[in-house]
PDB file of C-alpha atoms in Angstrom:
ATOM      1  CA  MET E 184      24.373  -7.706  37.838  1.00 50.00           C
ATOM      2  CA  ASN E 185      24.448  -9.257  41.350  1.00 50.00           C
ATOM      3  CA  THR E 186      22.723 -12.465  42.476  1.00 44.00           C
ATOM      4  CA  THR E 187      19.702 -10.632  43.896  1.00 47.00           C
ATOM      5  CA  GLU E 188      19.141  -8.802  40.594  1.00 49.00           C
ATOM      6  CA  VAL E 189      19.463 -12.044  38.616  1.00 40.00           C
ATOM      7  CA  ILE E 190      16.844 -13.771  40.802  1.00 44.00           C
ATOM      8  CA  ALA E 191      14.489 -10.778  40.524  1.00 50.00           C
ATOM      9  CA  THR E 192      14.838 -10.692  36.726  1.00 48.00           C
ATOM     10  CA  THR E 193      14.228 -14.441  36.486  1.00 44.00           C
ATOM     11  CA  LYS E 194      11.061 -14.166  38.557  1.00 49.00           C
ATOM     12  CA  LYS E 195       9.844 -11.220  36.474  1.00 52.00           C
ATOM     13  CA  ASN E 196      10.344 -13.149  33.231  1.00 50.00           C
ATOM     14  CA  ALA E 197       8.645 -16.223  34.711  1.00 46.00           C
ATOM     15  CA  ASN E 198       5.633 -14.119  35.668  1.00 49.00           C
ATOM     16  CA  LYS E 199       5.420 -12.770  32.109  1.00 48.00           C
ATOM     17  CA  VAL E 200       5.383 -16.309  30.704  1.00 45.00           C
ATOM     18  CA  ALA E 201       2.811 -17.440  33.259  1.00 46.00           C
ATOM     19  CA  ALA E 202       0.590 -14.450  32.442  1.00 57.00           C
ATOM     20  CA  ARG E 203       0.463 -15.333  28.735  1.00 66.00           C
ATOM     21  CA  PRO E 204      -2.913 -16.972  27.952  1.00 72.00           C
ATOM     22  CA  ALA E 205      -2.626 -20.633  27.036  1.00 79.00           C
ATOM     23  CA  VAL E 206      -3.480 -21.538  23.450  1.00 85.00           C
ATOM     24  CA  THR E 207      -6.129 -24.253  23.335  1.00 88.00           C
ATOM     25  CA  TYR E 208      -7.404 -26.359  20.474  1.00 87.00           C
ATOM     26  CA  SER E 209     -11.015 -25.222  20.959  1.00 90.00           C
ATOM     27  CA  GLY E 210      -9.949 -21.584  21.232  1.00 91.00           C
ATOM     28  CA  ALA E 211      -7.870 -21.635  18.054  1.00 93.00           C
ATOM     29  CA  GLN E 212     -10.791 -23.211  16.204  1.00 92.00           C
ATOM     30  CA  GLN E 213     -12.723 -19.958  16.536  1.00 95.00           C
ATOM     31  CA  ASN E 214     -10.779 -18.846  13.477  1.00 95.00           C
ATOM     32  CA  GLU E 215     -12.036 -20.760  10.436  1.00 92.00           C
ATOM     33  CA  LEU E 216      -8.640 -21.135   8.772  1.00 92.00           C
ATOM     34  CA  LEU E 217      -6.993 -22.477  11.917  1.00 94.00           C
ATOM     35  CA  SER E 218     -10.012 -24.705  12.500  1.00 92.00           C
ATOM     36  CA  ALA E 219      -9.619 -26.224   9.035  1.00 90.00           C
ATOM     37  CA  LEU E 220      -6.075 -27.420   9.686  1.00 92.00           C
ATOM     38  CA  PRO E 221      -5.504 -31.061  10.673  1.00 92.00           C
ATOM     39  CA  ARG E 222      -5.151 -31.280  14.434  1.00 93.00           C
ATOM     40  CA  ASP E 223      -1.465 -32.207  14.363  1.00 93.00           C
ATOM     41  CA  VAL E 224      -0.670 -29.275  12.054  1.00 93.00           C
ATOM     42  CA  LEU E 225      -2.624 -26.814  14.203  1.00 94.00           C
ATOM     43  CA  GLU E 226      -1.035 -28.046  17.418  1.00 94.00           C
ATOM     44  CA  SER E 227       2.411 -27.687  15.860  1.00 94.00           C
ATOM     45  CA  LEU E 228       1.687 -23.944  15.630  1.00 95.00           C
ATOM     46  CA  PHE E 229       0.724 -23.605  19.306  1.00 95.00           C
ATOM     47  CA  PRO E 230       4.245 -22.657  20.518  1.00 95.00           C
ATOM     48  CA  HIS E 231       4.171 -19.707  18.113  1.00 96.00           C
ATOM     49  CA  LEU E 232       0.535 -18.591  18.540  1.00 97.00           C
ATOM     50  CA  GLU E 233      -0.458 -15.949  21.067  1.00 96.00           C
ATOM     51  CA  LEU E 234      -4.006 -14.932  22.008  1.00 96.00           C
ATOM     52  CA  VAL E 235      -4.161 -11.117  21.884  1.00 97.00           C
ATOM     53  CA  GLN E 236      -6.754  -8.453  22.442  1.00 96.00           C
ATOM     54  CA  LEU E 237      -7.418  -6.293  19.394  1.00 97.00           C
ATOM     55  CA  PRO E 238      -8.913  -2.964  20.500  1.00 97.00           C
ATOM     56  CA  PHE E 239     -10.816  -0.667  18.178  1.00 93.00           C
ATOM     57  CA  GLY E 240      -8.491   1.511  16.122  1.00 93.00           C
ATOM     58  CA  LYS E 241      -5.353  -0.569  16.635  1.00 96.00           C
ATOM     59  CA  GLU E 242      -3.108  -0.479  13.566  1.00 96.00           C
ATOM     60  CA  LEU E 243      -1.701  -3.937  12.876  1.00 97.00           C
ATOM     61  CA  PHE E 244       0.581  -2.652  10.154  1.00 95.00           C
ATOM     62  CA  GLU E 245       0.988   0.424   7.974  1.00 93.00           C
ATOM     63  CA  PHE E 246       1.475   0.760   4.233  1.00 91.00           C
ATOM     64  CA  GLY E 247       5.129   0.338   3.291  1.00 90.00           C
ATOM     65  CA  THR E 248       6.213  -1.254   6.572  1.00 93.00           C
ATOM     66  CA  THR E 249       7.513  -4.769   7.168  1.00 92.00           C
ATOM     67  CA  MET E 250       4.793  -7.068   8.498  1.00 92.00           C
ATOM     68  CA  GLU E 251       6.223  -8.560  11.686  1.00 93.00           C
ATOM     69  CA  TYR E 252       3.119 -10.455  12.779  1.00 96.00           C
ATOM     70  CA  VAL E 253       0.322 -12.467  11.181  1.00 96.00           C
ATOM     71  CA  HIS E 254      -3.104 -12.172  12.834  1.00 98.00           C
ATOM     72  CA  PHE E 255      -5.915 -14.735  12.792  1.00 98.00           C
ATOM     73  CA  PRO E 256      -8.998 -12.833  14.090  1.00 97.00           C
ATOM     74  CA  THR E 257     -11.595 -14.704  16.138  1.00 97.00           C
ATOM     75  CA  SER E 258     -14.052 -12.018  17.236  1.00 95.00           C
ATOM     76  CA  ALA E 259     -12.337  -8.861  15.933  1.00 96.00           C
ATOM     77  CA  ILE E 260     -12.932  -7.363  12.488  1.00 96.00           C
ATOM     78  CA  VAL E 261     -10.032  -5.772  10.601  1.00 97.00           C
ATOM     79  CA  SER E 262     -10.198  -3.310   7.705  1.00 95.00           C
ATOM     80  CA  LEU E 263      -7.567  -3.295   4.976  1.00 95.00           C
ATOM     81  CA  LEU E 264      -7.173   0.317   3.920  1.00 93.00           C
ATOM     82  CA  TYR E 265      -5.490   2.193   1.117  1.00 88.00           C
ATOM     83  CA  VAL E 266      -4.381   5.648   2.224  1.00 82.00           C
ATOM     84  CA  MET E 267      -3.682   8.376  -0.332  1.00 80.00           C
ATOM     85  CA  GLU E 268      -0.918  10.965   0.053  1.00 77.00           C
ATOM     86  CA  ASP E 269      -3.517  13.574   1.040  1.00 76.00           C
ATOM     87  CA  GLY E 270      -4.804  11.317   3.842  1.00 74.00           C
ATOM     88  CA  ALA E 271      -7.942  10.147   2.059  1.00 78.00           C
ATOM     89  CA  THR E 272      -8.797   6.556   3.004  1.00 82.00           C
ATOM     90  CA  THR E 273     -10.684   3.797   1.204  1.00 86.00           C
ATOM     91  CA  GLU E 274     -11.392   0.312   2.465  1.00 90.00           C
ATOM     92  CA  ILE E 275     -10.304  -2.359  -0.002  1.00 91.00           C
ATOM     93  CA  ALA E 276     -11.247  -5.445   2.035  1.00 92.00           C
ATOM     94  CA  VAL E 277     -12.439  -6.632   5.434  1.00 94.00           C
ATOM     95  CA  VAL E 278     -11.244  -9.660   7.409  1.00 96.00           C
ATOM     96  CA  GLY E 279     -12.838 -11.428  10.364  1.00 95.00           C
ATOM     97  CA  HIS E 280     -12.984 -14.922  11.842  1.00 95.00           C
ATOM     98  CA  GLU E 281     -12.913 -16.439   8.345  1.00 93.00           C
ATOM     99  CA  GLY E 282      -9.432 -15.219   7.488  1.00 93.00           C
ATOM    100  CA  VAL E 283      -5.953 -13.983   8.237  1.00 96.00           C
ATOM    101  CA  VAL E 284      -4.207 -10.595   8.121  1.00 97.00           C
ATOM    102  CA  GLY E 285      -0.589  -9.858   7.302  1.00 94.00           C
ATOM    103  CA  VAL E 286       0.615 -12.966   5.478  1.00 92.00           C
ATOM    104  CA  SER E 287       4.180 -12.297   4.335  1.00 87.00           C
ATOM    105  CA  LEU E 288       5.759 -15.159   2.429  1.00 81.00           C
ATOM    106  CA  PHE E 289       9.035 -13.383   1.681  1.00 83.00           C
ATOM    107  CA  GLU E 290      11.420 -11.999   4.275  1.00 83.00           C
ATOM    108  CA  GLY E 291      11.438  -8.219   4.196  1.00 82.00           C
ATOM    109  CA  GLU E 292       8.167  -8.053   2.232  1.00 87.00           C
ATOM    110  CA  ARG E 293       6.405  -4.730   2.769  1.00 91.00           C
ATOM    111  CA  ALA E 294       2.703  -4.067   3.222  1.00 92.00           C
ATOM    112  CA  MET E 295       0.748  -2.837   0.216  1.00 90.00           C
ATOM    113  CA  CYS E 296      -1.997  -1.414   2.459  1.00 92.00           C
ATOM    114  CA  SER E 297      -2.716  -0.599   6.098  1.00 95.00           C
ATOM    115  CA  ALA E 298      -4.640  -2.851   8.500  1.00 96.00           C
ATOM    116  CA  VAL E 299      -6.751  -1.314  11.280  1.00 96.00           C
ATOM    117  CA  VAL E 300      -9.064  -3.007  13.785  1.00 96.00           C
ATOM    118  CA  GLN E 301     -12.584  -1.765  13.102  1.00 92.00           C
ATOM    119  CA  ALA E 302     -14.515  -3.916  15.573  1.00 92.00           C
ATOM    120  CA  ALA E 303     -12.781  -4.734  18.854  1.00 94.00           C
ATOM    121  CA  GLY E 304     -12.281  -8.356  19.812  1.00 95.00           C
ATOM    122  CA  TYR E 305      -9.647 -11.037  19.975  1.00 96.00           C
ATOM    123  CA  GLY E 306      -7.408 -12.984  17.660  1.00 97.00           C
ATOM    124  CA  TYR E 307      -4.296 -15.122  17.527  1.00 97.00           C
ATOM    125  CA  ARG E 308      -1.028 -13.749  16.295  1.00 97.00           C
ATOM    126  CA  MET E 309       2.296 -15.295  15.381  1.00 96.00           C
ATOM    127  CA  LYS E 310       5.538 -13.938  14.006  1.00 96.00           C
ATOM    128  CA  ALA E 311       5.612 -13.843  10.208  1.00 95.00           C
ATOM    129  CA  GLN E 312       8.892 -15.737  10.216  1.00 94.00           C
ATOM    130  CA  HIS E 313       7.298 -18.698  12.007  1.00 95.00           C
ATOM    131  CA  LEU E 314       4.473 -18.785   9.468  1.00 95.00           C
ATOM    132  CA  ARG E 315       6.993 -18.770   6.618  1.00 94.00           C
ATOM    133  CA  GLU E 316       8.790 -21.700   8.206  1.00 94.00           C
ATOM    134  CA  ALA E 317       5.527 -23.636   8.569  1.00 93.00           C
ATOM    135  CA  PHE E 318       4.538 -22.707   4.999  1.00 92.00           C
ATOM    136  CA  SER E 319       7.811 -24.085   3.605  1.00 92.00           C
ATOM    137  CA  LYS E 320       6.983 -27.540   4.989  1.00 91.00           C
ATOM    138  CA  GLY E 321       4.051 -27.854   2.561  1.00 89.00           C
ATOM    139  CA  GLY E 322       0.852 -29.705   3.282  1.00 89.00           C
ATOM    140  CA  ALA E 323      -2.510 -28.300   4.387  1.00 90.00           C
ATOM    141  CA  LEU E 324      -1.335 -24.880   5.613  1.00 92.00           C
ATOM    142  CA  PRO E 325       0.037 -23.425   2.344  1.00 92.00           C
ATOM    143  CA  ALA E 326      -2.863 -24.893   0.347  1.00 88.00           C
ATOM    144  CA  LEU E 327      -5.374 -23.271   2.698  1.00 90.00           C
ATOM    145  CA  LEU E 328      -3.633 -19.884   2.725  1.00 91.00           C
ATOM    146  CA  MET E 329      -3.409 -19.763  -1.065  1.00 88.00           C
ATOM    147  CA  ARG E 330      -7.093 -20.660  -1.348  1.00 87.00           C
ATOM    148  CA  TYR E 331      -7.956 -17.895   1.118  1.00 89.00           C
ATOM    149  CA  ASN E 332      -5.897 -15.356  -0.830  1.00 88.00           C
ATOM    150  CA  THR E 333      -7.964 -16.182  -3.916  1.00 86.00           C
ATOM    151  CA  ALA E 334     -11.165 -15.414  -2.013  1.00 85.00           C
ATOM    152  CA  LEU E 335      -9.675 -12.217  -0.594  1.00 89.00           C
ATOM    153  CA  PHE E 336      -8.612 -11.075  -4.054  1.00 87.00           C
ATOM    154  CA  ALA E 337     -12.185 -11.647  -5.278  1.00 83.00           C
ATOM    155  CA  GLN E 338     -13.417  -9.361  -2.491  1.00 86.00           C
ATOM    156  CA  MET E 339     -10.898  -6.655  -3.401  1.00 86.00           C
ATOM    157  CA  ALA E 340     -11.724  -6.903  -7.110  1.00 83.00           C
ATOM    158  CA  GLN E 341     -15.456  -6.681  -6.457  1.00 79.00           C
ATOM    159  CA  ASN E 342     -14.983  -3.698  -4.144  1.00 80.00           C
ATOM    160  CA  ALA E 343     -13.000  -1.940  -6.880  1.00 78.00           C
ATOM    161  CA  VAL E 344     -15.684  -2.614  -9.479  1.00 74.00           C
ATOM    162  CA  GLY E 345     -18.488  -1.730  -7.087  1.00 70.00           C
ATOM    163  CA  GLY E 346     -16.760   1.506  -6.157  1.00 70.00           C
ATOM    164  CA  ARG E 347     -17.038   2.627  -9.762  1.00 72.00           C
ATOM    165  CA  HIS E 348     -20.351   1.198 -10.923  1.00 73.00           C
ATOM    166  CA  SER E 349     -22.575   0.785  -7.833  1.00 83.00           C
ATOM    167  CA  SER E 350     -24.915   3.304  -6.240  1.00 89.00           C
ATOM    168  CA  ILE E 351     -24.302   4.684  -2.735  1.00 90.00           C
ATOM    169  CA  GLU E 352     -27.154   2.504  -1.455  1.00 92.00           C
ATOM    170  CA  GLN E 353     -25.591  -0.620  -2.977  1.00 90.00           C
ATOM    171  CA  LYS E 354     -22.188   0.221  -1.521  1.00 90.00           C
ATOM    172  CA  LEU E 355     -23.712   0.742   1.918  1.00 93.00           C
ATOM    173  CA  CYS E 356     -25.625  -2.544   1.702  1.00 92.00           C
ATOM    174  CA  ARG E 357     -22.470  -4.403   0.739  1.00 91.00           C
ATOM    175  CA  TRP E 358     -20.506  -2.744   3.539  1.00 92.00           C
ATOM    176  CA  LEU E 359     -23.113  -3.725   6.129  1.00 93.00           C
ATOM    177  CA  LEU E 360     -23.369  -7.295   4.818  1.00 92.00           C
ATOM    178  CA  ASP E 361     -19.592  -7.719   4.919  1.00 91.00           C
ATOM    179  CA  ARG E 362     -19.694  -6.926   8.639  1.00 92.00           C
ATOM    180  CA  LEU E 363     -22.765  -9.045   9.297  1.00 92.00           C
ATOM    181  CA  ASP E 364     -20.912 -12.045   7.844  1.00 91.00           C
ATOM    182  CA  ARG E 365     -18.237 -11.546  10.504  1.00 93.00           C
ATOM    183  CA  SER E 366     -20.397 -10.499  13.470  1.00 92.00           C
ATOM    184  CA  PRO E 367     -22.304 -12.619  16.020  1.00 88.00           C
ATOM    185  CA  SER E 368     -25.528 -10.591  15.699  1.00 88.00           C
ATOM    186  CA  ASN E 369     -27.482  -8.401  13.302  1.00 91.00           C
ATOM    187  CA  ALA E 370     -26.611  -5.238  15.257  1.00 90.00           C
ATOM    188  CA  LEU E 371     -23.562  -3.144  14.388  1.00 90.00           C
ATOM    189  CA  LYS E 372     -21.969  -0.272  16.313  1.00 89.00           C
ATOM    190  CA  VAL E 373     -20.819   2.174  13.695  1.00 89.00           C
ATOM    191  CA  THR E 374     -21.123   5.866  12.917  1.00 88.00           C
ATOM    192  CA  GLN E 375     -22.061   7.366   9.594  1.00 88.00           C
ATOM    193  CA  GLU E 376     -18.768   9.258   9.654  1.00 89.00           C
ATOM    194  CA  MET E 377     -16.836   5.980   9.839  1.00 89.00           C
ATOM    195  CA  ILE E 378     -18.824   4.493   6.967  1.00 91.00           C
ATOM    196  CA  SER E 379     -18.223   7.572   4.829  1.00 90.00           C
ATOM    197  CA  ILE E 380     -14.462   7.334   5.461  1.00 86.00           C
ATOM    198  CA  MET E 381     -14.350   3.610   4.668  1.00 87.00           C
ATOM    199  CA  LEU E 382     -16.349   4.014   1.460  1.00 86.00           C
ATOM    200  CA  GLY E 383     -14.641   7.227   0.423  1.00 83.00           C
ATOM    201  CA  VAL E 384     -17.885   9.200   0.036  1.00 87.00           C
ATOM    202  CA  ARG E 385     -19.422  12.276   1.688  1.00 90.00           C
ATOM    203  CA  ARG E 386     -21.121  11.788   5.045  1.00 91.00           C
ATOM    204  CA  GLU E 387     -24.268  13.449   3.729  1.00 93.00           C
ATOM    205  CA  SER E 388     -24.499  10.754   1.062  1.00 93.00           C
ATOM    206  CA  ILE E 389     -24.356   8.023   3.728  1.00 93.00           C
ATOM    207  CA  THR E 390     -27.018   9.815   5.782  1.00 92.00           C
ATOM    208  CA  ALA E 391     -29.335   9.910   2.769  1.00 94.00           C
ATOM    209  CA  ALA E 392     -28.638   6.281   1.813  1.00 94.00           C
ATOM    210  CA  ALA E 393     -29.154   5.015   5.395  1.00 93.00           C
ATOM    211  CA  GLY E 394     -32.405   6.979   5.604  1.00 93.00           C
ATOM    212  CA  LYS E 395     -33.634   5.379   2.393  1.00 95.00           C
ATOM    213  CA  LEU E 396     -32.818   1.862   3.614  1.00 95.00           C
ATOM    214  CA  GLN E 397     -34.551   2.605   6.899  1.00 95.00           C
ATOM    215  CA  ASP E 398     -37.654   3.929   5.139  1.00 95.00           C
ATOM    216  CA  GLU E 399     -37.803   0.676   3.159  1.00 94.00           C
ATOM    217  CA  GLY E 400     -37.682  -1.378   6.360  1.00 95.00           C
ATOM    218  CA  LEU E 401     -34.276  -2.945   5.744  1.00 95.00           C
ATOM    219  CA  ILE E 402     -32.436  -1.394   8.705  1.00 95.00           C
ATOM    220  CA  THR E 403     -32.933   0.795  11.758  1.00 94.00           C
ATOM    221  CA  TYR E 404     -30.337   3.406  12.633  1.00 90.00           C
ATOM    222  CA  ARG E 405     -30.033   5.224  15.941  1.00 87.00           C
ATOM    223  CA  ARG E 406     -27.115   6.899  17.705  1.00 81.00           C
ATOM    224  CA  GLY E 407     -24.325   4.929  16.115  1.00 84.00           C
ATOM    225  CA  ASN E 408     -26.188   1.626  16.114  1.00 89.00           C
ATOM    226  CA  ILE E 409     -27.431  -0.060  12.957  1.00 93.00           C
ATOM    227  CA  THR E 410     -29.694  -3.094  13.209  1.00 94.00           C
ATOM    228  CA  VAL E 411     -30.389  -5.120  10.092  1.00 94.00           C
ATOM    229  CA  LEU E 412     -34.069  -6.085   9.894  1.00 94.00           C
ATOM    230  CA  ASP E 413     -34.150  -7.721   6.469  1.00 95.00           C
ATOM    231  CA  ARG E 414     -30.899  -9.380   5.428  1.00 92.00           C
ATOM    232  CA  SER E 415     -32.282 -10.921   2.244  1.00 92.00           C
ATOM    233  CA  GLY E 416     -33.595  -7.497   1.274  1.00 93.00           C
ATOM    234  CA  LEU E 417     -30.130  -6.011   1.752  1.00 92.00           C
ATOM    235  CA  GLU E 418     -28.615  -8.770  -0.388  1.00 90.00           C
ATOM    236  CA  ASP E 419     -31.115  -8.102  -3.174  1.00 90.00           C
ATOM    237  CA  TYR E 420     -30.416  -4.392  -2.956  1.00 89.00           C
ATOM    238  CA  ALA E 421     -26.642  -4.882  -3.034  1.00 87.00           C
ATOM    239  CA  GLY E 422     -26.886  -7.228  -6.016  1.00 81.00           C
ATOM    240  CA  GLU E 423     -23.654  -8.184  -7.759  1.00 78.00           C
ATOM    241  CA  CYS E 424     -21.819  -5.645  -5.605  1.00 72.00           C
ATOM    242  CA  TYR E 425     -21.915  -8.217  -2.792  1.00 81.00           C
ATOM    243  CA  LYS E 426     -22.792 -11.605  -4.238  1.00 78.00           C
ATOM    244  CA  VAL E 427     -19.657 -12.243  -6.322  1.00 73.00           C
ATOM    245  CA  ALA E 428     -17.274 -11.979  -3.361  1.00 75.00           C
ATOM    246  CA  LYS E 429     -19.734 -13.850  -1.116  1.00 78.00           C
ATOM    247  CA  THR E 430     -19.846 -16.735  -3.583  1.00 77.00           C
ATOM    248  CA  GLU E 431     -16.056 -16.994  -3.526  1.00 75.00           C
ATOM    249  CA  PHE E 432     -15.988 -17.081   0.279  1.00 76.00           C
ATOM    250  CA  ASP E 433     -18.736 -19.730   0.274  1.00 78.00           C
ATOM    251  CA  ARG E 434     -16.529 -21.835  -1.998  1.00 77.00           C
ATOM    252  CA  LEU E 435     -13.659 -21.297   0.431  1.00 71.00           C
ATOM    253  CA  ARG E 436     -15.809 -22.596   3.283  1.00 70.00           C
ATOM    254  CA  VAL E 437     -16.665 -25.714   1.256  1.00 71.00           C
ATOM    255  CA  ASP E 438     -12.956 -26.293   0.654  1.00 66.00           C
ATOM    256  CA  VAL E 439     -12.272 -25.690   4.337  1.00 62.00           C
ATOM    257  CA  ALA E 440     -14.861 -28.295   5.308  1.00 59.00           C
ATOM    258  CA  ARG E 441     -13.065 -30.861   3.147  1.00 60.00           C
ATOM    259  CA  CYS E 442      -9.685 -30.301   4.829  1.00 56.00           C
TER     260      CYS E 442
END
């Protein structure tokens, strides 16, 4: 490589670095877990954090693959999915600004599910190796991540129980409420086909359930847009199918506030 090529390559790399969005304290705080960290701990992660756009449908990792990155969503919503050999898909959990996706505490650890962006937005990512190094130092970060994993497990467990014992209407209410908890408004852009895939039920069943909720004045549905009119009514309808996991996440937020 001659001198001219070396200079050109150096300039190209410098432009790449300059184009990378700066990580700010206020920006990182848009994720509740990052916001809960003591300022010095959070700022120690800045060299490893990168603000990234998370478009709809982006697969963050696939079942059985090594998780290279950890993502802390800010405005994006990510679905954790279990995919059967025949291609059938069921959502086992959902993660938004309250959580983290892809925590891998052991080198070479492989994903037990797939993670796909369901609502476009932004988030911060860092290499899994850097998170493991920060985790090994102890302190607030590992305590917070372990507490979050407890809340996430409660959501997965409740989804499994609800999938067996809840009605289609209850499942739909829970699904909508899970997204409302992670969205800035009471309006959601989603198709009935997507809901049927996530819940693992027939589309016709979702159409009937959505129509029933609309007739009862809980939601309005039109051309891929669902607006929640009565949140408390949805919560009552969902019952235990939603409240158990919500209680665990409320406890997490109390713990977060104490950090």
